[in-house]
Amino acid sequence: MIKDIVAEIYPLDRTLVSEGLDRSLEVLGRRMPPGSSYRIEEFPAGKDYWTWTAPKRYSVREAYLEVVGGGRVVDFKDDPLHLVSYSVPVDAVLSWEELAGHLHYSAKRPAAVPWVFKYYDAAWGFCLSKDAYDRLPRDKKYRAVIRSEFADGPGLKVGVGLVHPEGGPNPEAGEILVSAHICHPRQANDNASAVGVGAAVAAGLAARPLPRGSASVRFLFQPETVGSVCYLASHEELIGRTRAAVILESIGNRNTLAVQRSWQGATHIDRVSAAVLDRKAPDHRSLPAWAMFSADEKVINGPGVGVPSVMFTRYPYEEYHTTDDDMDVIHEDMLQEAADVVEETVRIAASDYVPARLFKGPVHLSKHGLWADYRQDREASLAVQKAMLYFEGRHTVFDIAEALGMDYWAMRGIVESYRAKGLVEALPVPARPQDPAHFL
Ligand SMILES: [Zn+2]
């Protein structure tokens, strides 16, 4: 069950660079298929990656807020969400007026504790339910204690897997990237759910490899934004090689599946994902880039990278960024449907190619063993004959299937039969068919 992976990762205190994040990458290592050569890469704190600097490692020895002469209000050891992530150390006695600006609650969800992070602000704070906040005495003194540490190492960590097609990698076909951020303390749907779906897709592609000659599929599990910046800045050679990316985000809650399209808008991965969703999740939503928000596609589909990226998500959901984002939000059927859609999208995107004709005139089908008897199957017979009109080196197999209203794999079988007879050669799908003209 995909839910088992989510359940194992979700309780960990997964701030950007932390013990909890390391542990979740290790848990994931046991879930990624052996054929994915999963490994963990490290990026030293303080080092610059493009315009970013890798953050320091964060740990908390203890953190609590108490009423002077009274009881504890909140304690980090009860729930990591009580502390604003990356709070700087403090030990101070404060009046209500001095304290109030450091307290966070959710007006929309008064019984839940919100998750608040100040990764780059050198600030501190505590989070509590609105109900608890309202009950706090205004005329008392408070003691705030945060014993946190910022260390230079170990550095920021990213988990990477790579699944090759049957027969090994085909450098000409490049790579497809699947990415899910693995940070966010004690949040199940955001984004342990997507990490679980990513691992399930990797397992599917390892169990039933992509056809020979397909693109390889790279899996990236990283602290959101800064993690993909560190990784891509250190592997710029991957940018040209990566044909498309699929970003997975908050995907286990009960809601329709949504696809947020690439910044370019109508690229190969946009069209493939739309076709797969039409067939497998007809009630899905389709939105332009940044319509909801932008996760790691802001990096992967961003300035100087520009890899067409679609994001799959079931956002929005009411429990978002609160203590209510727990296993009750997660449904196995939602995870399975998402994994199925993502795997099929990746399978088509990775295995597609541009067939180019090596013949003139209509192929003498029966002489080459390609004839399909129209008396037995008129559709199949016509498809074999019409397909050859599209072998001009401009249309992918997916394009031809769409044009003829056929299933991709059925059309791929037909094109492969021409190819096996040496009548067609396979050209790679252009890496950026719409770049840069459509990049605004
Ligand atoms: Zn989030």
Coordinates of C-alpha atoms and ligand atoms in Angstrom, one line a residue:
M1 CA 0.0 0.0 0.0
I2 CA 1.2 3.5 -0.8
K3 CA -0.3 4.6 2.4
D4 CA 2.3 2.7 4.4
I5 CA 5.1 4.9 2.9
V6 CA 3.1 8.0 3.8
A7 CA 2.5 6.7 7.3
E8 CA 6.2 6.1 7.9
I9 CA 7.4 9.5 6.6
Y10 CA 4.6 11.8 7.8
P11 CA 5.3 12.0 11.6
L12 CA 8.9 13.1 11.1
D13 CA 10.0 16.7 11.8
R14 CA 11.1 17.4 8.2
T15 CA 12.4 21.0 8.2
L16 CA 14.8 21.9 5.3
V17 CA 18.0 20.5 6.7
S18 CA 17.4 18.4 9.7
E19 CA 17.5 14.9 11.3
G20 CA 13.8 14.4 10.4
L21 CA 14.5 15.1 6.7
D22 CA 17.5 12.8 6.7
R23 CA 15.4 10.0 8.3
S24 CA 12.7 10.4 5.7
L25 CA 15.2 10.1 2.8
E26 CA 16.5 6.9 4.5
V27 CA 12.9 5.5 4.8
L28 CA 12.4 6.3 1.2
G29 CA 15.6 4.4 0.3
R30 CA 14.0 1.2 1.6
R31 CA 10.9 1.9 -0.5
M32 CA 12.6 2.8 -3.8
P33 CA 13.1 -0.2 -6.1
P34 CA 16.6 -1.8 -6.1
G35 CA 16.9 -1.0 -9.8
S36 CA 16.6 2.7 -9.2
S37 CA 20.2 3.1 -7.9
Y38 CA 18.7 5.4 -5.2
R39 CA 21.3 7.6 -3.5
I40 CA 21.4 10.7 -1.3
E41 CA 23.4 13.7 -2.3
E42 CA 24.6 16.4 0.1
F43 CA 25.1 20.1 -0.5
P44 CA 27.2 22.0 2.1
A45 CA 25.6 24.8 4.2
G46 CA 26.7 28.3 3.3
K47 CA 27.7 27.4 -0.2
D48 CA 26.0 29.4 -3.0
Y49 CA 23.9 27.8 -5.6
W50 CA 22.8 30.3 -8.3
T51 CA 21.2 33.1 -6.3
W52 CA 20.6 30.9 -3.3
T53 CA 22.7 29.8 -0.3
A54 CA 22.3 26.3 1.1
P55 CA 20.8 26.6 4.6
K56 CA 22.3 25.5 7.9
R57 CA 21.2 22.3 9.7
Y58 CA 18.5 23.0 12.2
S59 CA 17.9 21.1 15.4
V60 CA 15.9 21.8 18.5
R61 CA 16.9 20.6 22.0
E62 CA 13.8 22.0 23.7
A63 CA 11.3 24.7 23.1
Y64 CA 8.3 25.8 25.2
L65 CA 6.2 28.7 26.3
E66 CA 4.9 29.0 29.8
V67 CA 3.0 31.4 32.0
V68 CA 5.4 32.7 34.7
G69 CA 4.1 31.0 37.9
G70 CA 1.7 29.0 35.9
G71 CA 1.7 26.0 33.5
R72 CA 3.1 25.3 30.0
V73 CA 1.2 26.8 27.2
V74 CA 2.9 24.8 24.4
D75 CA 5.8 22.4 24.2
F76 CA 7.8 21.4 21.1
K77 CA 8.1 17.8 22.3
D78 CA 4.3 17.4 22.2
D79 CA 4.2 18.4 18.5
P80 CA 6.9 20.0 16.3
L81 CA 4.3 22.3 14.8
H82 CA 4.1 24.3 18.1
L83 CA 7.5 25.9 17.2
V84 CA 7.9 28.1 14.1
S85 CA 10.3 26.2 11.9
Y86 CA 13.9 27.6 12.0
S87 CA 13.1 29.7 15.1
V88 CA 16.3 31.4 16.5
P89 CA 17.2 30.7 20.1
V90 CA 15.5 32.7 22.8
D91 CA 15.1 32.7 26.6
A92 CA 13.1 35.7 27.7
V93 CA 10.4 36.8 30.0
L94 CA 7.8 38.8 28.1
S95 CA 4.6 40.8 28.7
W96 CA 1.5 39.8 26.6
E97 CA 2.1 42.8 24.4
E98 CA 5.7 41.7 23.7
L99 CA 4.7 38.1 23.2
A100 CA 1.6 38.4 21.0
G101 CA 3.4 39.1 17.8
H102 CA 5.3 35.8 18.2
L103 CA 2.1 33.7 18.4
H104 CA 0.4 32.2 15.4
Y105 CA -3.0 30.5 15.1
S106 CA -5.5 29.7 12.4
A107 CA -8.7 31.7 12.4
K108 CA -10.1 29.4 9.8
R109 CA -9.4 26.3 11.8
P110 CA -9.7 27.3 15.4
A111 CA -9.0 23.9 16.9
A112 CA -5.9 23.1 14.9
V113 CA -2.3 24.3 15.2
P114 CA -1.0 25.9 12.1
W115 CA 2.4 25.2 10.6
V116 CA 4.5 28.4 10.2
F117 CA 8.0 28.6 9.0
K118 CA 10.5 31.4 9.0
Y119 CA 13.3 29.8 7.1
Y120 CA 15.2 32.9 6.1
D121 CA 14.0 35.5 8.6
A122 CA 16.1 34.9 11.8
A123 CA 12.8 35.1 13.7
W124 CA 11.1 33.0 16.4
G125 CA 7.6 32.1 17.4
F126 CA 5.1 29.6 18.7
C127 CA 2.0 28.1 17.1
L128 CA -1.2 27.1 19.0
S129 CA -4.9 26.6 18.3
K130 CA -7.0 29.7 18.2
D131 CA -9.1 28.2 21.1
A132 CA -5.9 28.0 23.2
Y133 CA -4.8 31.5 22.2
D134 CA -8.1 33.0 23.2
R135 CA -7.9 31.4 26.7
L136 CA -4.4 32.9 27.5
P137 CA -4.4 35.5 30.3
R138 CA -3.5 39.0 29.0
D139 CA -2.3 40.3 32.4
K140 CA 0.4 37.7 33.1
K141 CA 4.1 37.4 32.2
Y142 CA 5.3 34.6 29.9
R143 CA 8.6 32.8 29.6
A144 CA 9.6 31.8 26.0
V145 CA 12.4 29.2 25.8
I146 CA 13.8 28.0 22.5
R147 CA 17.1 26.0 22.6
S148 CA 17.7 25.6 18.9
E149 CA 21.0 25.2 16.9
F150 CA 22.2 26.1 13.5
A151 CA 25.0 23.8 12.4
D152 CA 27.4 23.9 9.4
G153 CA 26.9 20.2 8.7
P154 CA 25.9 17.7 7.5
G155 CA 24.5 19.7 4.5
L156 CA 21.2 19.8 2.7
K157 CA 20.2 16.4 1.4
V158 CA 18.4 15.3 -1.7
G159 CA 17.3 11.7 -2.6
V160 CA 17.8 10.7 -6.3
G161 CA 16.7 7.6 -8.2
L162 CA 17.2 6.8 -11.8
V163 CA 15.2 4.1 -13.7
H164 CA 16.4 3.1 -17.1
P165 CA 14.4 1.5 -19.9
E166 CA 14.8 -2.1 -21.1
G167 CA 18.4 -2.6 -22.4
G168 CA 19.8 0.4 -20.5
P169 CA 19.9 4.2 -21.1
N170 CA 19.5 5.8 -24.5
P171 CA 21.3 9.2 -24.3
E172 CA 19.5 10.5 -27.4
A173 CA 16.1 10.1 -25.7
G174 CA 17.2 12.1 -22.6
E175 CA 15.4 11.9 -19.3
I176 CA 12.0 12.6 -17.8
L177 CA 12.1 14.0 -14.3
V178 CA 9.6 13.2 -11.5
S179 CA 9.9 15.3 -8.4
A180 CA 8.2 15.6 -5.0
H181 CA 9.3 17.8 -2.1
I182 CA 10.0 15.8 1.0
C183 CA 10.1 18.7 3.6
H184 CA 7.3 20.0 5.8
P185 CA 7.2 18.8 9.4
R186 CA 4.5 16.3 10.4
Q187 CA 2.3 16.9 7.3
A188 CA 0.8 13.8 5.7
N189 CA -0.8 15.1 2.5
D190 CA 1.7 18.0 2.0
N191 CA 3.9 16.2 0.9
A192 CA 4.5 12.7 2.3
S193 CA 1.5 11.6 0.0
A194 CA 3.4 12.7 -3.1
V195 CA 6.6 11.1 -2.0
G196 CA 4.7 7.8 -1.6
V197 CA 3.2 8.2 -5.1
G198 CA 6.6 9.0 -6.6
A199 CA 8.1 5.8 -5.0
A200 CA 5.2 3.8 -6.3
V201 CA 5.7 5.1 -9.8
A202 CA 9.4 4.2 -9.6
A203 CA 8.5 0.7 -8.5
G204 CA 6.1 0.4 -11.4
L205 CA 8.7 1.4 -14.0
A206 CA 11.3 -1.0 -12.4
A207 CA 8.9 -3.9 -12.4
R208 CA 7.7 -3.4 -16.0
P209 CA 10.6 -1.5 -17.7
L210 CA 9.9 1.1 -20.4
P211 CA 10.4 -0.1 -24.0
R212 CA 14.0 -0.2 -25.3
G213 CA 15.2 3.2 -26.5
S214 CA 12.9 5.2 -24.1
A215 CA 14.1 8.1 -22.0
S216 CA 15.3 7.3 -18.5
V217 CA 13.2 8.5 -15.6
R218 CA 14.9 10.5 -12.8
F219 CA 13.2 10.8 -9.4
L220 CA 14.1 13.7 -7.2
F221 CA 13.0 14.1 -3.5
Q222 CA 14.2 17.4 -2.1
P223 CA 13.5 20.2 0.4
E224 CA 11.1 22.4 -1.6
T225 CA 12.6 25.1 -3.9
V226 CA 16.1 25.4 -2.3
G227 CA 16.6 21.6 -2.7
S228 CA 15.9 21.6 -6.5
V229 CA 18.0 24.8 -6.8
C230 CA 21.0 23.1 -5.1
Y231 CA 20.6 20.0 -7.2
L232 CA 20.2 21.5 -10.6
A233 CA 22.9 24.2 -10.0
S234 CA 25.2 21.3 -9.3
H235 CA 24.1 19.2 -12.3
E236 CA 23.5 21.8 -15.0
E237 CA 24.2 19.1 -17.6
L238 CA 20.8 17.6 -16.7
I239 CA 19.0 20.7 -17.9
G240 CA 19.5 20.1 -21.6
R241 CA 19.0 16.4 -21.2
T242 CA 15.6 16.6 -19.4
R243 CA 12.8 16.7 -21.8
A244 CA 9.9 17.3 -19.3
A245 CA 9.1 17.1 -15.6
V246 CA 6.2 15.9 -13.6
I247 CA 5.8 17.6 -10.1
L248 CA 3.8 15.8 -7.4
E249 CA 2.1 17.8 -4.7
S250 CA -0.5 17.1 -2.0
I251 CA -2.1 14.2 -3.7
G252 CA -3.7 11.8 -1.2
N253 CA -6.8 13.8 -0.1
R254 CA -10.3 13.1 -1.4
N255 CA -10.7 15.6 -4.2
T256 CA -10.5 15.4 -8.0
L257 CA -7.0 15.2 -9.5
A258 CA -5.8 18.5 -11.0
V259 CA -3.1 19.1 -13.5
Q260 CA -1.4 22.5 -13.6
R261 CA 0.1 23.0 -17.0
S262 CA 3.6 24.0 -17.9
W263 CA 4.7 27.7 -18.2
Q264 CA 5.0 27.1 -21.9
G265 CA 1.5 25.8 -22.0
A266 CA 1.1 23.3 -24.8
T267 CA 4.2 21.1 -24.8
H268 CA 4.4 17.4 -25.3
I269 CA 4.1 16.7 -21.5
D270 CA 1.0 19.0 -21.3
R271 CA -0.7 17.1 -24.1
V272 CA 0.2 13.7 -22.9
S273 CA -0.9 14.4 -19.3
A274 CA -4.2 15.8 -20.7
A275 CA -4.9 12.7 -22.8
V276 CA -4.1 10.3 -19.9
L277 CA -6.3 12.3 -17.5
D278 CA -9.2 12.3 -20.0
R279 CA -9.1 8.6 -20.1
K280 CA -8.2 7.6 -16.5
A281 CA -9.7 10.5 -14.4
P282 CA -12.4 12.1 -16.5
D283 CA -13.5 14.4 -13.6
H284 CA -10.1 16.0 -13.3
R285 CA -9.4 19.8 -13.3
S286 CA -6.9 21.5 -15.7
L287 CA -5.3 24.8 -14.8
P288 CA -2.7 27.1 -16.3
A289 CA 0.7 27.4 -14.7
W290 CA 0.8 29.1 -11.3
A291 CA -3.0 29.1 -11.1
M292 CA -2.9 27.5 -7.6
F293 CA 0.7 28.1 -6.6
S294 CA 4.1 27.0 -7.9
A295 CA 6.0 24.2 -6.2
D296 CA 9.4 23.0 -7.5
E297 CA 8.3 23.8 -11.1
K298 CA 9.2 27.4 -10.2
V299 CA 12.8 26.1 -10.4
I300 CA 12.6 23.3 -12.9
N301 CA 10.4 25.3 -15.3
G302 CA 11.9 28.6 -14.2
P303 CA 14.4 31.1 -15.6
G304 CA 17.5 29.6 -17.2
V305 CA 16.1 26.0 -16.8
G306 CA 12.8 26.0 -18.6
V307 CA 12.1 22.3 -18.6
P308 CA 8.3 22.0 -19.4
S309 CA 6.8 20.9 -16.1
V310 CA 3.3 19.8 -15.2
M311 CA 2.1 19.6 -11.6
F312 CA -0.3 16.9 -10.4
T313 CA -2.2 17.7 -7.2
R314 CA -5.5 17.3 -5.3
Y315 CA -5.1 20.7 -3.7
P316 CA -7.0 22.5 -2.2
Y317 CA -7.9 20.8 1.1
E318 CA -9.0 22.4 4.4
E319 CA -6.4 20.7 6.6
Y320 CA -3.5 22.3 4.6
H321 CA -0.6 23.4 6.8
T322 CA -2.1 22.5 10.1
T323 CA -2.0 19.7 12.6
D324 CA -5.1 18.3 10.9
D325 CA -3.0 17.3 7.9
D326 CA -2.6 13.8 9.2
M327 CA -3.3 10.2 8.1
D328 CA -7.1 10.9 8.3
V329 CA -6.7 13.0 5.2
I330 CA -5.0 10.3 3.2
H331 CA -7.0 7.7 1.1
E332 CA -5.4 4.7 -0.6
D333 CA -7.7 4.9 -3.6
M334 CA -6.7 8.5 -4.2
L335 CA -3.0 7.6 -4.0
Q336 CA -3.4 4.7 -6.3
E337 CA -5.4 6.7 -8.9
A338 CA -2.7 9.4 -8.9
A339 CA 0.1 6.8 -9.2
D340 CA -1.7 5.2 -12.1
V341 CA -2.1 8.5 -14.0
V342 CA 1.4 9.6 -13.3
E343 CA 3.0 6.3 -14.3
E344 CA 1.0 6.2 -17.6
T345 CA 1.9 9.9 -18.3
V346 CA 5.6 9.1 -17.7
R347 CA 5.4 5.9 -19.8
I348 CA 4.0 7.7 -22.8
A349 CA 6.3 10.8 -22.4
A350 CA 9.4 8.6 -22.1
S351 CA 8.6 6.1 -24.8
D352 CA 7.3 8.4 -27.5
Y353 CA 9.5 9.3 -30.5
V354 CA 9.2 10.9 -34.0
P355 CA 9.0 8.3 -36.8
A356 CA 10.7 9.4 -40.0
R357 CA 10.1 7.6 -43.3
L358 CA 12.9 5.7 -45.1
F359 CA 10.6 4.8 -48.1
K360 CA 8.8 6.5 -51.0
G361 CA 5.3 5.7 -52.2
P362 CA 2.9 3.7 -50.2
V363 CA 4.6 0.7 -48.6
H364 CA 3.7 -2.6 -50.2
L365 CA 2.2 -3.9 -46.9
S366 CA 1.7 -7.5 -47.7
K367 CA 5.2 -7.9 -49.1
H368 CA 6.6 -6.6 -45.8
G369 CA 4.2 -8.6 -43.6
L370 CA 2.4 -5.4 -42.5
W371 CA -1.0 -6.1 -44.1
A372 CA -3.9 -6.2 -41.7
D373 CA -7.0 -7.7 -43.4
Y374 CA -9.8 -5.1 -43.5
R375 CA -12.4 -7.9 -43.6
Q376 CA -11.3 -9.0 -40.1
D377 CA -10.6 -5.6 -38.6
R378 CA -11.4 -2.5 -40.7
E379 CA -10.2 0.0 -38.1
A380 CA -6.8 -1.7 -37.7
S381 CA -6.4 -2.1 -41.4
L382 CA -7.0 1.6 -42.0
A383 CA -4.8 2.7 -39.1
V384 CA -1.8 0.8 -40.6
Q385 CA -2.4 2.5 -43.9
K386 CA -3.1 6.0 -42.6
A387 CA -0.2 5.9 -40.2
M388 CA 2.3 6.1 -43.0
L389 CA 1.0 9.5 -44.0
Y390 CA 2.4 10.9 -40.8
F391 CA 6.0 9.6 -41.0
E392 CA 7.4 12.9 -42.2
G393 CA 9.6 13.5 -39.1
R394 CA 7.3 16.1 -37.7
H395 CA 4.8 14.1 -35.6
T396 CA 5.4 11.9 -32.6
V397 CA 3.8 8.5 -32.2
F398 CA 1.5 10.2 -29.6
D399 CA 0.5 12.9 -32.2
I400 CA -0.4 10.2 -34.7
A401 CA -2.4 8.3 -32.2
E402 CA -4.3 11.5 -31.3
A403 CA -4.8 12.5 -34.9
L404 CA -6.3 9.0 -35.7
G405 CA -8.2 8.8 -32.5
M406 CA -6.3 5.7 -31.4
D407 CA -4.8 4.4 -28.2
Y408 CA -1.1 5.4 -27.9
W409 CA 0.2 1.8 -27.3
A410 CA -1.8 0.4 -30.2
M411 CA -0.3 3.1 -32.6
R412 CA 3.1 2.5 -31.1
G413 CA 2.8 -1.2 -32.0
I414 CA 1.9 -0.3 -35.6
V415 CA 4.9 2.2 -35.9
E416 CA 7.2 -0.4 -34.3
S417 CA 6.2 -2.9 -37.0
Y418 CA 7.3 -0.5 -39.7
R419 CA 10.4 0.2 -37.8
A420 CA 11.2 -3.5 -37.4
K421 CA 11.2 -3.8 -41.2
G422 CA 13.6 -0.9 -41.6
L423 CA 11.0 1.4 -43.2
V424 CA 11.0 4.0 -40.4
E425 CA 13.7 5.5 -38.2
A426 CA 13.1 6.8 -34.7
L427 CA 14.1 10.4 -34.0
P428 CA 13.9 11.7 -30.4
V429 CA 11.1 14.0 -29.4
P430 CA 12.6 17.5 -29.5
A431 CA 13.7 18.5 -26.0
R432 CA 11.9 21.9 -26.0
P433 CA 9.5 22.0 -28.9
Q434 CA 8.0 25.3 -27.8
D435 CA 11.0 27.0 -26.3
P436 CA 11.8 29.9 -26.3
A437 CA 9.2 31.3 -28.5
H438 CA 6.3 30.5 -26.2
F439 CA 8.3 31.3 -23.0
L440 CA 6.2 34.4 -22.8
Ligands
ZN1 ZN 3.3 23.1 1.7

